[in-house]
Amino acid sequence: MAASPTSTVTAEKALSFITKGWREVKDSADADLQLMKDRAKSFKTLASSFDREFENFLTSASRSTFAVPAISATSAPAEIDFVKRLQPKFTEFRRAYSSPDFSRRVLEKWSPRAKLRIDLSAIKNAIVSEVEEFEERERFLRGIRERFKTERESQEGLSKDWEPIKAFKLRLREFEQKNSSSELFGGFRKSEIVEKLKSNLKLILKETNEGKEVPPLDFSELLAHLVRQSEPFLDQLGVSRGISDKIVESLCSKSKSHLRLTSLSSDETSIIESDNINDELDMRIASVLQSTGHCYEGGLWTDSTKRDASDGKRHVAIVTTASLPWMTGTAVNPLFRAAYLSKSAMQNVTLLVPWLCRADQELVYPNNLTFGSPEEQELYIRKWLEERVGFKADFKISFYPGKFSKERRSIMPAGDTSQFISSKDADIAILEEPEHLNWYYHGKRWTDKFNHVVGIVHTNYLEYIKREKNGALQAFLVKHVNNLLTRAYCHKVLRLSGATQDLPRSEICNVHGVNPQFLKIGEKVAAERESGQIAFSKGAYFLGKMVWAKGYRELIDLLAKHKTELDGFKLDVFGNGEDAHEVQNTAKRLELNLQFMKGRDHADDSLHGYKVFINPSVSDVLCTATAEALAMGKFVVCAEHPSNEFFRSFPNCLTYKTPEDFVAKIREAMANEPQPLTQEQQYRLSWEAATQRFMEYSDLDKILTNASSTSQPTNSDKKMSKSVSMPNMSGMVDAGMAFTHYVLTGNSFLRLCTGATPGTLEYDQQHSKDLHLLPPQVAHPIYGW
């Protein structure tokens, strides 16, 4: 029968108890022996001192002379004769005591002295005997320890821990050799019995290995972890993450064998032997920290007042940079996101949009549409949304102060935007265009106020900036600023396509859908074609804001270069914008067959009959108009570009690489009929699918449902987390970046030098009046310093 783990542990405890007992006995005996030696030494010293004093006394006595003064015969008394008779006795006495043998004879007759010598001899013998006995016992125990140590080092498996198990394994091996047949024994095959015994021994061995000490981190591992945690700082210095990863890999390769020492169990060893050196390093650091029992509770600039969402419903705040009636992507898409997120009962949703004063409204909103109050604009937004989604969305709309920048054609936040989300609702934040929101943001750090912050990148700002004066230098600076801002203010970043800047903690995923109205148009077109009707009576068109960066430059260049090959091809262009006059004059000068019309809603009835949508733009991140055209069942001719990667799987999307290929795709589209969308293709374009993708890639599905606390642990979950077990240098670097940004953006002169819109450090009097806020000088008083 296999020895149970309990018996093994009991034997180990017994051996430990015996060893400890012998050690205590030895220590006590050593102390007693030393005390006895000290006492014997004191007796010996005392006896020697007495002996010396007595000998000195006798010596001095032998050297002394008895001088008798001379006495005259006439005056000598009668006693003189008696003295004369005593004098020979004194002489004899002096001669006898001056003899060298006197001391020896006296000491031999002095019984106390002789008894003392006998007692000291007995004590000495006892002490010597005791010492020899203890030395013999020590040699015996040392022999036992050496024997166990030799057996542990020479044997593998369980025999290294306990001698009886070694004997048991030897008997088991003999049993296996003698009974290798399949004979039955007690209802079981003998071979099965042997295998079960072996498995039990392996299980005990595994438990023994798990108790081994974890070796400490070496210098290479510590330096590799420091380099990896310093990636944001190195990135600001121009050192790419690829170089940092190579440095980490080089450092970790030096201690590769150290990472695979027997400090880990068999399961953990299989985990760290992966291709990802970062996972190996994480596992190594986590195992060392776990072995020490250290638990890190916080760090620099840690906010301990975050809302605890475990007491009720979760709250999601969506912050965006534009609002209806401005028909731009950052106004429409966040609105749909709020509507579809609010359909779930797991969370409350608040949409935070900018409020523009009347003068800015006239510059931004089309058709001279303005609002006298936020309530009036909210009614407009809700009505527009309900007409398109077909249900009443239950979410809150709030406004923050904003100013329109004519130079950037963008709305810039004024003051601290985060203050318009109350602390009790500060749980999850979704920042639409996080870099845009935070360029000149001067307020409380988002990641300090909110438990989880997700950024969604809409715009390829670097592409636009490169087209300006000194664009290369500006793009270089803005690239590093965007890296800093997203690291400092976001936990997770989602990029709609690979056309955007590669930002820290980012993933690529299209989390936008199309207006349900366009899918209904596509279903209507498919039904008409099924019934034999002509669904598309018109040719090709292009729709977009009329600025050069929106693809008009590429479109005119392609048509001008291949005007001969595309002879007879006509294109209708819909759009308004700052460059409208220049675009139209250029097309007229080049004699291109383009017909320009005012901008319209893509769902307008006049656009349903077009069969081909042409979009040569390479500055878009994810063109909403392309998705809408596909949803309506049209052909789309677009460039083979990362911004169009999501659409390439649709059969009606025709991508081109070269100008010649552009001409071929146009001819193919004009000569054929588009395929009707399948149910699966319609779903991929819908906001339901986009919301599902957003929940998955932003980790909100786990956060909102607390999946991490209810799910069963998997193999990947066995990796020990170090986020709460050690100070996170990356987090401290991010906090330092946020603090530096806060200090710099608090200076009005520096803001103006870097291109900030004047008056955006704080909201103004008109904002306080429209939004019913305290005057800025009251909300943020300055006490003369």
mmCIF file of C-alpha atoms in Angstrom, residues 24 72 93 102 106 261 271 339 353 357 368 375 427 500 527 535 564 707 784:
data_model
loop_
_atom_site.group_PDB
_atom_site.id
_atom_site.type_symbol
_atom_site.label_atom_id
_atom_site.label_comp_id
_atom_site.label_asym_id
_atom_site.label_seq_id
_atom_site.Cartn_x
_atom_site.Cartn_y
_atom_site.Cartn_z
ATOM 1 C CA GLU A 24 18.164 21.835 22.956
ATOM 2 C CA SER A 72 75.794 42.000 82.105
ATOM 3 C CA PHE A 93 63.295 24.949 65.664
ATOM 4 C CA PHE A 102 59.076 21.292 55.675
ATOM 5 C CA VAL A 106 53.108 20.066 56.384
ATOM 6 C CA LEU A 261 14.377 26.679 -12.064
ATOM 7 C CA ILE A 271 2.962 28.110 -18.431
ATOM 8 C CA ALA A 339 -28.884 54.637 -27.465
ATOM 9 C CA VAL A 353 -21.923 66.798 -25.529
ATOM 10 C CA CYS A 357 -22.937 79.865 -27.494
ATOM 11 C CA ASN A 368 -28.790 78.752 -39.759
ATOM 12 C CA GLU A 375 -33.135 71.853 -23.257
ATOM 13 C CA ASP A 427 -17.844 54.825 -12.894
ATOM 14 C CA THR A 500 -4.989 55.714 -37.161
ATOM 15 C CA ALA A 527 -37.369 43.477 -52.545
ATOM 16 C CA ALA A 535 -33.815 49.449 -58.322
ATOM 17 C CA THR A 564 -9.635 59.457 -71.869
ATOM 18 C CA ALA A 707 -17.464 37.867 -15.217
ATOM 19 C CA GLY A 784 -3.943 86.968 -5.069
#
